Amino acid sequence: MSPNSIIWVGYFSKIALMKTSLDIASIRNDFPILNEVINGKQLVYFDNAATTQKPRLVLDALSGYYEHYNANIHRGIHHLAEKATAAFEQTRKRMQSFVNAEFSEEIIFTYGTTDGINLVASTYGRKFLKEGDEVIISTMEHHSNIVPWQMLCEEKGCILKVIPIDDNGDLLMDEYEKLLTERTKFVSVVHVSNSLGTINPIKEIIEKAHAVGAKVLIDGAQASSHFHIDVQDLGCDFYALSLHKIYGPTGLGILYGKKDLLNAMPPYRGGGEMIKEVTFEKTTYNELPYKFEAGTPNIADVVAAKYALDYVDTLGKSNIATYENGLLKYATEAVSEIEGLKIIGKAKNKVSVLSFVIDGIHHQDIGVLLDQQGIAVRTGHHCTQPLMNRFNITGTSRASFAVYNTTEEIDLLIKGLHKVKRMLG
Ligand SMILES: *Cc1c(COP(=O)(O)O)cnc(C)c1O
């Protein structure tokens, strides 16, 4: 990477030239998968909201761990065990600074965002919520932030309330305020919508929830790759994210929780590592964060995740966001030329997610025909079925952009969509 080089990208005459301080050609070289040839065409990967690709240094860290210091952690005293433990705990420190948590023991390793939300619903929720208490989520939640709360409400006799949205895909904040009462005990909302791209005003949401004494969890699965996260500034009680959406390995996430809350919560799973002492009569639990990390964790991926965060920070999150916003603007203007195409999700504050439907053409057919041209987009409900119902659609086609994407690739998408229209329109 040579962060100082300036790249000028020219395209449709009516759109201003886009300037970035990132060397995109060199960044693309860091991602070996981008050289794949799909159906005779070089891969155009626009499914970054589902998972991002991994730079070579993350792949090297994974194989480096297995080749040189694979060992179980925290228990062994031999050299490899100590080295693996140090690398594992180094990532925890790295995650602490990544989200600006006050203490490193506030960082719990999970399988991902879904796992983190389930942890909170089944430990905090089970212990502290009771019949008649209310939980608030929003219309644009991922199923991961709906189902665990439904399960909890069913078990405890709590009531689930939903913040509505407008036609642009913005939360109706007045309606949110009306939902908040002294019965509200928990608010769980998404920071950035994976289907619409909407960036929610979560600081305001958190403040208003706290004013009625409710705790707040933020689903940060989409936000964490696009901009800087500061849990202390936000003031949230819990923040869940997935590393595979930040150029890191799959099946790994973190749950941030305020220390006093995590201490007050019962453990999630029982087993090794999460205990202090076990007899058949009674078990005492380990301290934070180990209380919530039963069993041998995903050591290799935790070790490699640090390199993904280093990669993102070397590029600079604000540089990434500026570049991605340029791609979104370019793509938004370009698709508006396509007759019968309607963008779903027109919030003013958006990340680089472009969801759309085309009159008379099923989203699945769009996906299949684009794939034949080597272009990977996501089609369907994006794990947000209630949101699709809100818009009276069964699904969308979604192109979501990451730092390695280019305007030339967007041109290929536009060409591809014209072809789809010629064939099916
Ligand atoms: C991807 C995603 C999730 C789920 O993340 P997993 O890694 O699959 O657990 C939850 N919420 C949002 C907004 C997402 O984009």
PDB file of N, CA, C and O in Angstrom, residues 83-149:
ATOM      1  N   LYS A  83       2.853 -18.833  23.685  1.00  0.00           N
ATOM      2  CA  LYS A  83       2.842 -17.962  22.510  1.00  0.00           C
ATOM      3  C   LYS A  83       1.415 -17.798  21.976  1.00  0.00           C
ATOM      4  O   LYS A  83       0.988 -16.685  21.635  1.00  0.00           O
ATOM      5  N   ALA A  84       0.667 -18.907  21.923  1.00  0.00           N
ATOM      6  CA  ALA A  84      -0.716 -18.851  21.423  1.00  0.00           C
ATOM      7  C   ALA A  84      -1.580 -18.003  22.355  1.00  0.00           C
ATOM      8  O   ALA A  84      -2.390 -17.184  21.906  1.00  0.00           O
ATOM      9  N   THR A  85      -1.392 -18.180  23.671  1.00  0.00           N
ATOM     10  CA  THR A  85      -2.173 -17.401  24.640  1.00  0.00           C
ATOM     11  C   THR A  85      -1.885 -15.909  24.483  1.00  0.00           C
ATOM     12  O   THR A  85      -2.807 -15.081  24.488  1.00  0.00           O
ATOM     13  N   ALA A  86      -0.601 -15.578  24.321  1.00  0.00           N
ATOM     14  CA  ALA A  86      -0.235 -14.155  24.182  1.00  0.00           C
ATOM     15  C   ALA A  86      -0.870 -13.561  22.927  1.00  0.00           C
ATOM     16  O   ALA A  86      -1.420 -12.454  22.969  1.00  0.00           O
ATOM     17  N   ALA A  87      -0.838 -14.311  21.825  1.00  0.00           N
ATOM     18  CA  ALA A  87      -1.416 -13.797  20.574  1.00  0.00           C
ATOM     19  C   ALA A  87      -2.928 -13.629  20.715  1.00  0.00           C
ATOM     20  O   ALA A  87      -3.511 -12.641  20.253  1.00  0.00           O
ATOM     21  N   PHE A  88      -3.563 -14.600  21.362  1.00  0.00           N
ATOM     22  CA  PHE A  88      -5.012 -14.565  21.577  1.00  0.00           C
ATOM     23  C   PHE A  88      -5.392 -13.329  22.399  1.00  0.00           C
ATOM     24  O   PHE A  88      -6.284 -12.565  22.037  1.00  0.00           O
ATOM     25  N   GLU A  89      -4.686 -13.121  23.488  1.00  0.00           N
ATOM     26  CA  GLU A  89      -5.022 -11.994  24.365  1.00  0.00           C
ATOM     27  C   GLU A  89      -4.639 -10.646  23.750  1.00  0.00           C
ATOM     28  O   GLU A  89      -5.230  -9.620  24.064  1.00  0.00           O
ATOM     29  N   GLN A  90      -3.651 -10.694  22.837  1.00  0.00           N
ATOM     30  CA  GLN A  90      -3.280  -9.463  22.135  1.00  0.00           C
ATOM     31  C   GLN A  90      -4.433  -8.980  21.252  1.00  0.00           C
ATOM     32  O   GLN A  90      -4.696  -7.788  21.153  1.00  0.00           O
ATOM     33  N   THR A  91      -5.144  -9.936  20.638  1.00  0.00           N
ATOM     34  CA  THR A  91      -6.297  -9.540  19.821  1.00  0.00           C
ATOM     35  C   THR A  91      -7.385  -8.930  20.697  1.00  0.00           C
ATOM     36  O   THR A  91      -8.060  -7.982  20.302  1.00  0.00           O
ATOM     37  N   ARG A  92      -7.540  -9.449  21.920  1.00  0.00           N
ATOM     38  CA  ARG A  92      -8.549  -8.868  22.810  1.00  0.00           C
ATOM     39  C   ARG A  92      -8.222  -7.391  23.090  1.00  0.00           C
ATOM     40  O   ARG A  92      -9.087  -6.518  23.032  1.00  0.00           O
ATOM     41  N   LYS A  93      -6.939  -7.124  23.345  1.00  0.00           N
ATOM     42  CA  LYS A  93      -6.507  -5.731  23.570  1.00  0.00           C
ATOM     43  C   LYS A  93      -6.761  -4.883  22.328  1.00  0.00           C
ATOM     44  O   LYS A  93      -7.157  -3.718  22.411  1.00  0.00           O
ATOM     45  N   ARG A  94      -6.495  -5.495  21.178  1.00  0.00           N
ATOM     46  CA  ARG A  94      -6.664  -4.794  19.906  1.00  0.00           C
ATOM     47  C   ARG A  94      -8.144  -4.459  19.685  1.00  0.00           C
ATOM     48  O   ARG A  94      -8.500  -3.377  19.237  1.00  0.00           O
ATOM     49  N   MET A  95      -9.020  -5.421  20.038  1.00  0.00           N
ATOM     50  CA  MET A  95     -10.468  -5.193  19.923  1.00  0.00           C
ATOM     51  C   MET A  95     -10.917  -4.105  20.902  1.00  0.00           C
ATOM     52  O   MET A  95     -11.792  -3.309  20.589  1.00  0.00           O
ATOM     53  N   GLN A  96     -10.287  -4.119  22.068  1.00  0.00           N
ATOM     54  CA  GLN A  96     -10.619  -3.091  23.068  1.00  0.00           C
ATOM     55  C   GLN A  96     -10.391  -1.701  22.487  1.00  0.00           C
ATOM     56  O   GLN A  96     -11.244  -0.822  22.583  1.00  0.00           O
ATOM     57  N   SER A  97      -9.228  -1.512  21.850  1.00  0.00           N
ATOM     58  CA  SER A  97      -8.973  -0.181  21.290  1.00  0.00           C
ATOM     59  C   SER A  97      -9.816   0.056  20.043  1.00  0.00           C
ATOM     60  O   SER A  97     -10.215   1.191  19.764  1.00  0.00           O
ATOM     61  N   PHE A  98     -10.127  -0.997  19.312  1.00  0.00           N
ATOM     62  CA  PHE A  98     -10.946  -0.850  18.085  1.00  0.00           C
ATOM     63  C   PHE A  98     -12.326  -0.257  18.399  1.00  0.00           C
ATOM     64  O   PHE A  98     -12.857   0.526  17.632  1.00  0.00           O
ATOM     65  N   VAL A  99     -12.912  -0.659  19.541  1.00  0.00           N
ATOM     66  CA  VAL A  99     -14.232  -0.112  19.909  1.00  0.00           C
ATOM     67  C   VAL A  99     -14.131   0.889  21.055  1.00  0.00           C
ATOM     68  O   VAL A  99     -15.128   1.385  21.545  1.00  0.00           O
ATOM     69  N   ASN A 100     -12.896   1.159  21.482  1.00  0.00           N
ATOM     70  CA  ASN A 100     -12.626   2.056  22.608  1.00  0.00           C
ATOM     71  C   ASN A 100     -13.358   1.670  23.896  1.00  0.00           C
ATOM     72  O   ASN A 100     -14.006   2.497  24.540  1.00  0.00           O
ATOM     73  N   ALA A 101     -13.246   0.398  24.277  1.00  0.00           N
ATOM     74  CA  ALA A 101     -13.804  -0.048  25.560  1.00  0.00           C
ATOM     75  C   ALA A 101     -12.857   0.389  26.677  1.00  0.00           C
ATOM     76  O   ALA A 101     -11.648   0.526  26.471  1.00  0.00           O
ATOM     77  N   GLU A 102     -13.416   0.595  27.873  1.00  0.00           N
ATOM     78  CA  GLU A 102     -12.581   1.046  28.981  1.00  0.00           C
ATOM     79  C   GLU A 102     -11.658  -0.071  29.485  1.00  0.00           C
ATOM     80  O   GLU A 102     -10.507   0.167  29.838  1.00  0.00           O
ATOM     81  N   PHE A 103     -12.178  -1.305  29.532  1.00  0.00           N
ATOM     82  CA  PHE A 103     -11.408  -2.441  30.062  1.00  0.00           C
ATOM     83  C   PHE A 103     -11.354  -3.577  29.042  1.00  0.00           C
ATOM     84  O   PHE A 103     -12.348  -3.841  28.363  1.00  0.00           O
ATOM     85  N   SER A 104     -10.234  -4.282  28.995  1.00  0.00           N
ATOM     86  CA  SER A 104     -10.133  -5.373  28.018  1.00  0.00           C
ATOM     87  C   SER A 104     -11.056  -6.540  28.392  1.00  0.00           C
ATOM     88  O   SER A 104     -11.500  -7.284  27.515  1.00  0.00           O
ATOM     89  N   GLU A 105     -11.384  -6.687  29.674  1.00  0.00           N
ATOM     90  CA  GLU A 105     -12.289  -7.797  30.049  1.00  0.00           C
ATOM     91  C   GLU A 105     -13.746  -7.512  29.674  1.00  0.00           C
ATOM     92  O   GLU A 105     -14.627  -8.344  29.900  1.00  0.00           O
ATOM     93  N   GLU A 106     -13.981  -6.331  29.100  1.00  0.00           N
ATOM     94  CA  GLU A 106     -15.330  -6.050  28.575  1.00  0.00           C
ATOM     95  C   GLU A 106     -15.497  -6.605  27.160  1.00  0.00           C
ATOM     96  O   GLU A 106     -16.565  -6.469  26.564  1.00  0.00           O
ATOM     97  N   ILE A 107     -14.436  -7.202  26.621  1.00  0.00           N
ATOM     98  CA  ILE A 107     -14.477  -7.789  25.276  1.00  0.00           C
ATOM     99  C   ILE A 107     -14.610  -9.301  25.406  1.00  0.00           C
ATOM    100  O   ILE A 107     -13.692  -9.986  25.874  1.00  0.00           O
ATOM    101  N   ILE A 108     -15.761  -9.839  24.990  1.00  0.00           N
ATOM    102  CA  ILE A 108     -16.016 -11.282  25.034  1.00  0.00           C
ATOM    103  C   ILE A 108     -15.941 -11.809  23.606  1.00  0.00           C
ATOM    104  O   ILE A 108     -16.619 -11.272  22.719  1.00  0.00           O
ATOM    105  N   PHE A 109     -15.146 -12.840  23.374  1.00  0.00           N
ATOM    106  CA  PHE A 109     -15.140 -13.451  22.037  1.00  0.00           C
ATOM    107  C   PHE A 109     -16.363 -14.336  21.871  1.00  0.00           C
ATOM    108  O   PHE A 109     -16.718 -15.110  22.771  1.00  0.00           O
ATOM    109  N   THR A 110     -17.017 -14.182  20.697  1.00  0.00           N
ATOM    110  CA  THR A 110     -18.229 -14.951  20.378  1.00  0.00           C
ATOM    111  C   THR A 110     -18.059 -15.575  19.003  1.00  0.00           C
ATOM    112  O   THR A 110     -17.028 -15.385  18.353  1.00  0.00           O
ATOM    113  N   TYR A 111     -19.113 -16.270  18.535  1.00  0.00           N
ATOM    114  CA  TYR A 111     -19.086 -16.793  17.164  1.00  0.00           C
ATOM    115  C   TYR A 111     -19.472 -15.711  16.159  1.00  0.00           C
ATOM    116  O   TYR A 111     -19.360 -15.912  14.961  1.00  0.00           O
ATOM    117  N   GLY A 112     -19.994 -14.604  16.642  1.00  0.00           N
ATOM    118  CA  GLY A 112     -20.407 -13.534  15.738  1.00  0.00           C
ATOM    119  C   GLY A 112     -21.499 -12.705  16.380  1.00  0.00           C
ATOM    120  O   GLY A 112     -21.834 -12.880  17.559  1.00  0.00           O
ATOM    121  N   THR A 113     -22.053 -11.809  15.599  1.00  0.00           N
ATOM    122  CA  THR A 113     -23.094 -10.910  16.100  1.00  0.00           C
ATOM    123  C   THR A 113     -24.291 -11.698  16.647  1.00  0.00           C
ATOM    124  O   THR A 113     -24.810 -11.391  17.727  1.00  0.00           O
ATOM    125  N   THR A 114     -24.722 -12.690  15.884  1.00  0.00           N
ATOM    126  CA  THR A 114     -25.865 -13.515  16.298  1.00  0.00           C
ATOM    127  C   THR A 114     -25.618 -14.108  17.675  1.00  0.00           C
ATOM    128  O   THR A 114     -26.484 -14.075  18.554  1.00  0.00           O
ATOM    129  N   ASP A 115     -24.440 -14.668  17.862  1.00  0.00           N
ATOM    130  CA  ASP A 115     -24.087 -15.301  19.129  1.00  0.00           C
ATOM    131  C   ASP A 115     -24.058 -14.267  20.262  1.00  0.00           C
ATOM    132  O   ASP A 115     -24.541 -14.531  21.367  1.00  0.00           O
ATOM    133  N   GLY A 116     -23.529 -13.085  19.967  1.00  0.00           N
ATOM    134  CA  GLY A 116     -23.446 -12.038  20.990  1.00  0.00           C
ATOM    135  C   GLY A 116     -24.827 -11.594  21.457  1.00  0.00           C
ATOM    136  O   GLY A 116     -25.075 -11.411  22.661  1.00  0.00           O
ATOM    137  N   ILE A 117     -25.763 -11.443  20.510  1.00  0.00           N
ATOM    138  CA  ILE A 117     -27.122 -11.014  20.871  1.00  0.00           C
ATOM    139  C   ILE A 117     -27.811 -12.116  21.680  1.00  0.00           C
ATOM    140  O   ILE A 117     -28.468 -11.854  22.691  1.00  0.00           O
ATOM    141  N   ASN A 118     -27.626 -13.366  21.235  1.00  0.00           N
ATOM    142  CA  ASN A 118     -28.206 -14.490  21.993  1.00  0.00           C
ATOM    143  C   ASN A 118     -27.652 -14.553  23.407  1.00  0.00           C
ATOM    144  O   ASN A 118     -28.378 -14.866  24.352  1.00  0.00           O
ATOM    145  N   LEU A 119     -26.361 -14.274  23.548  1.00  0.00           N
ATOM    146  CA  LEU A 119     -25.749 -14.278  24.882  1.00  0.00           C
ATOM    147  C   LEU A 119     -26.472 -13.286  25.795  1.00  0.00           C
ATOM    148  O   LEU A 119     -26.871 -13.634  26.905  1.00  0.00           O
ATOM    149  N   VAL A 120     -26.684 -12.082  25.295  1.00  0.00           N
ATOM    150  CA  VAL A 120     -27.310 -11.044  26.135  1.00  0.00           C
ATOM    151  C   VAL A 120     -28.769 -11.397  26.426  1.00  0.00           C
ATOM    152  O   VAL A 120     -29.221 -11.300  27.573  1.00  0.00           O
ATOM    153  N   ALA A 121     -29.514 -11.842  25.389  1.00  0.00           N
ATOM    154  CA  ALA A 121     -30.929 -12.175  25.608  1.00  0.00           C
ATOM    155  C   ALA A 121     -31.047 -13.320  26.611  1.00  0.00           C
ATOM    156  O   ALA A 121     -31.903 -13.294  27.498  1.00  0.00           O
ATOM    157  N   SER A 122     -30.160 -14.311  26.497  1.00  0.00           N
ATOM    158  CA  SER A 122     -30.367 -15.466  27.375  1.00  0.00           C
ATOM    159  C   SER A 122     -29.684 -15.344  28.738  1.00  0.00           C
ATOM    160  O   SER A 122     -29.987 -16.148  29.613  1.00  0.00           O
ATOM    161  N   THR A 123     -28.824 -14.371  28.943  1.00  0.00           N
ATOM    162  CA  THR A 123     -28.261 -14.218  30.287  1.00  0.00           C
ATOM    163  C   THR A 123     -28.842 -12.976  30.972  1.00  0.00           C
ATOM    164  O   THR A 123     -29.567 -13.100  31.944  1.00  0.00           O
ATOM    165  N   TYR A 124     -28.575 -11.800  30.398  1.00  0.00           N
ATOM    166  CA  TYR A 124     -29.154 -10.585  30.988  1.00  0.00           C
ATOM    167  C   TYR A 124     -30.679 -10.668  30.959  1.00  0.00           C
ATOM    168  O   TYR A 124     -31.354 -10.424  31.963  1.00  0.00           O
ATOM    169  N   GLY A 125     -31.217 -11.043  29.779  1.00  0.00           N
ATOM    170  CA  GLY A 125     -32.666 -11.086  29.603  1.00  0.00           C
ATOM    171  C   GLY A 125     -33.343 -12.034  30.575  1.00  0.00           C
ATOM    172  O   GLY A 125     -34.321 -11.678  31.227  1.00  0.00           O
ATOM    173  N   ARG A 126     -32.806 -13.250  30.665  1.00  0.00           N
ATOM    174  CA  ARG A 126     -33.435 -14.251  31.547  1.00  0.00           C
ATOM    175  C   ARG A 126     -33.375 -13.847  33.002  1.00  0.00           C
ATOM    176  O   ARG A 126     -34.277 -14.122  33.769  1.00  0.00           O
ATOM    177  N   LYS A 127     -32.254 -13.209  33.379  1.00  0.00           N
ATOM    178  CA  LYS A 127     -32.111 -12.880  34.802  1.00  0.00           C
ATOM    179  C   LYS A 127     -32.898 -11.622  35.188  1.00  0.00           C
ATOM    180  O   LYS A 127     -33.487 -11.569  36.262  1.00  0.00           O
ATOM    181  N   PHE A 128     -32.890 -10.624  34.316  1.00  0.00           N
ATOM    182  CA  PHE A 128     -33.396  -9.321  34.759  1.00  0.00           C
ATOM    183  C   PHE A 128     -34.766  -8.915  34.192  1.00  0.00           C
ATOM    184  O   PHE A 128     -35.359  -7.959  34.674  1.00  0.00           O
ATOM    185  N   LEU A 129     -35.266  -9.630  33.170  1.00  0.00           N
ATOM    186  CA  LEU A 129     -36.574  -9.231  32.641  1.00  0.00           C
ATOM    187  C   LEU A 129     -37.671 -10.132  33.199  1.00  0.00           C
ATOM    188  O   LEU A 129     -37.435 -11.321  33.442  1.00  0.00           O
ATOM    189  N   LYS A 130     -38.836  -9.535  33.435  1.00  0.00           N
ATOM    190  CA  LYS A 130     -39.938 -10.330  33.982  1.00  0.00           C
ATOM    191  C   LYS A 130     -41.237 -10.023  33.244  1.00  0.00           C
ATOM    192  O   LYS A 130     -41.269  -9.119  32.390  1.00  0.00           O
ATOM    193  N   GLU A 131     -42.259 -10.765  33.595  1.00  0.00           N
ATOM    194  CA  GLU A 131     -43.547 -10.652  32.906  1.00  0.00           C
ATOM    195  C   GLU A 131     -44.026  -9.200  32.839  1.00  0.00           C
ATOM    196  O   GLU A 131     -43.974  -8.485  33.847  1.00  0.00           O
ATOM    197  N   GLY A 132     -44.472  -8.813  31.646  1.00  0.00           N
ATOM    198  CA  GLY A 132     -45.007  -7.460  31.470  1.00  0.00           C
ATOM    199  C   GLY A 132     -43.953  -6.425  31.090  1.00  0.00           C
ATOM    200  O   GLY A 132     -44.291  -5.326  30.656  1.00  0.00           O
ATOM    201  N   ASP A 133     -42.677  -6.768  31.244  1.00  0.00           N
ATOM    202  CA  ASP A 133     -41.613  -5.854  30.810  1.00  0.00           C
ATOM    203  C   ASP A 133     -41.638  -5.746  29.285  1.00  0.00           C
ATOM    204  O   ASP A 133     -42.058  -6.675  28.590  1.00  0.00           O
ATOM    205  N   GLU A 134     -41.117  -4.616  28.782  1.00  0.00           N
ATOM    206  CA  GLU A 134     -41.150  -4.411  27.331  1.00  0.00           C
ATOM    207  C   GLU A 134     -39.749  -4.309  26.732  1.00  0.00           C
ATOM    208  O   GLU A 134     -38.842  -3.725  27.330  1.00  0.00           O
ATOM    209  N   VAL A 135     -39.624  -4.901  25.553  1.00  0.00           N
ATOM    210  CA  VAL A 135     -38.373  -4.860  24.785  1.00  0.00           C
ATOM    211  C   VAL A 135     -38.684  -4.153  23.473  1.00  0.00           C
ATOM    212  O   VAL A 135     -39.698  -4.443  22.837  1.00  0.00           O
ATOM    213  N   ILE A 136     -37.819  -3.211  23.088  1.00  0.00           N
ATOM    214  CA  ILE A 136     -38.036  -2.482  21.830  1.00  0.00           C
ATOM    215  C   ILE A 136     -36.946  -2.833  20.819  1.00  0.00           C
ATOM    216  O   ILE A 136     -35.751  -2.800  21.144  1.00  0.00           O
ATOM    217  N   ILE A 137     -37.390  -3.180  19.609  1.00  0.00           N
ATOM    218  CA  ILE A 137     -36.464  -3.356  18.488  1.00  0.00           C
ATOM    219  C   ILE A 137     -36.982  -2.454  17.352  1.00  0.00           C
ATOM    220  O   ILE A 137     -37.869  -1.647  17.591  1.00  0.00           O
ATOM    221  N   SER A 138     -36.433  -2.593  16.136  1.00  0.00           N
ATOM    222  CA  SER A 138     -36.945  -1.755  15.051  1.00  0.00           C
ATOM    223  C   SER A 138     -37.352  -2.607  13.862  1.00  0.00           C
ATOM    224  O   SER A 138     -37.004  -3.789  13.770  1.00  0.00           O
ATOM    225  N   THR A 139     -38.066  -1.979  12.944  1.00  0.00           N
ATOM    226  CA  THR A 139     -38.556  -2.657  11.729  1.00  0.00           C
ATOM    227  C   THR A 139     -37.402  -3.168  10.867  1.00  0.00           C
ATOM    228  O   THR A 139     -37.565  -4.117  10.121  1.00  0.00           O
ATOM    229  N   MET A 140     -36.239  -2.527  10.943  1.00  0.00           N
ATOM    230  CA  MET A 140     -35.154  -2.888  10.024  1.00  0.00           C
ATOM    231  C   MET A 140     -34.149  -3.863  10.649  1.00  0.00           C
ATOM    232  O   MET A 140     -33.023  -3.988  10.164  1.00  0.00           O
ATOM    233  N   GLU A 141     -34.565  -4.572  11.719  1.00  0.00           N
ATOM    234  CA  GLU A 141     -33.612  -5.501  12.339  1.00  0.00           C
ATOM    235  C   GLU A 141     -33.366  -6.743  11.483  1.00  0.00           C
ATOM    236  O   GLU A 141     -34.257  -7.254  10.814  1.00  0.00           O
ATOM    237  N   HIS A 142     -32.137  -7.221  11.570  1.00  0.00           N
ATOM    238  CA  HIS A 142     -31.745  -8.531  11.040  1.00  0.00           C
ATOM    239  C   HIS A 142     -32.435  -9.587  11.912  1.00  0.00           C
ATOM    240  O   HIS A 142     -32.673  -9.349  13.095  1.00  0.00           O
ATOM    241  N   HIS A 143     -32.746 -10.735  11.347  1.00  0.00           N
ATOM    242  CA  HIS A 143     -33.399 -11.794  12.140  1.00  0.00           C
ATOM    243  C   HIS A 143     -32.632 -12.102  13.427  1.00  0.00           C
ATOM    244  O   HIS A 143     -33.235 -12.481  14.436  1.00  0.00           O
ATOM    245  N   SER A 144     -31.309 -11.911  13.397  1.00  0.00           N
ATOM    246  CA  SER A 144     -30.483 -12.134  14.600  1.00  0.00           C
ATOM    247  C   SER A 144     -30.869 -11.240  15.755  1.00  0.00           C
ATOM    248  O   SER A 144     -30.543 -11.535  16.896  1.00  0.00           O
ATOM    249  N   ASN A 145     -31.464 -10.095  15.425  1.00  0.00           N
ATOM    250  CA  ASN A 145     -31.848  -9.160  16.484  1.00  0.00           C
ATOM    251  C   ASN A 145     -33.366  -9.112  16.650  1.00  0.00           C
ATOM    252  O   ASN A 145     -33.895  -8.178  17.217  1.00  0.00           O
ATOM    253  N   ILE A 146     -34.032 -10.112  16.130  1.00  0.00           N
ATOM    254  CA  ILE A 146     -35.479 -10.255  16.336  1.00  0.00           C
ATOM    255  C   ILE A 146     -35.745 -11.538  17.129  1.00  0.00           C
ATOM    256  O   ILE A 146     -36.331 -11.512  18.218  1.00  0.00           O
ATOM    257  N   VAL A 147     -35.265 -12.647  16.554  1.00  0.00           N
ATOM    258  CA  VAL A 147     -35.636 -13.969  17.089  1.00  0.00           C
ATOM    259  C   VAL A 147     -35.196 -14.186  18.548  1.00  0.00           C
ATOM    260  O   VAL A 147     -35.988 -14.675  19.358  1.00  0.00           O
ATOM    261  N   PRO A 148     -33.968 -13.820  18.940  1.00  0.00           N
ATOM    262  CA  PRO A 148     -33.596 -14.048  20.346  1.00  0.00           C
ATOM    263  C   PRO A 148     -34.521 -13.305  21.321  1.00  0.00           C
ATOM    264  O   PRO A 148     -34.813 -13.811  22.405  1.00  0.00           O
ATOM    265  N   TRP A 149     -35.004 -12.117  20.902  1.00  0.00           N
ATOM    266  CA  TRP A 149     -35.896 -11.337  21.784  1.00  0.00           C
ATOM    267  C   TRP A 149     -37.296 -11.930  21.792  1.00  0.00           C
ATOM    268  O   TRP A 149     -37.978 -11.920  22.813  1.00  0.00           O
TER     269      TRP A 149
END
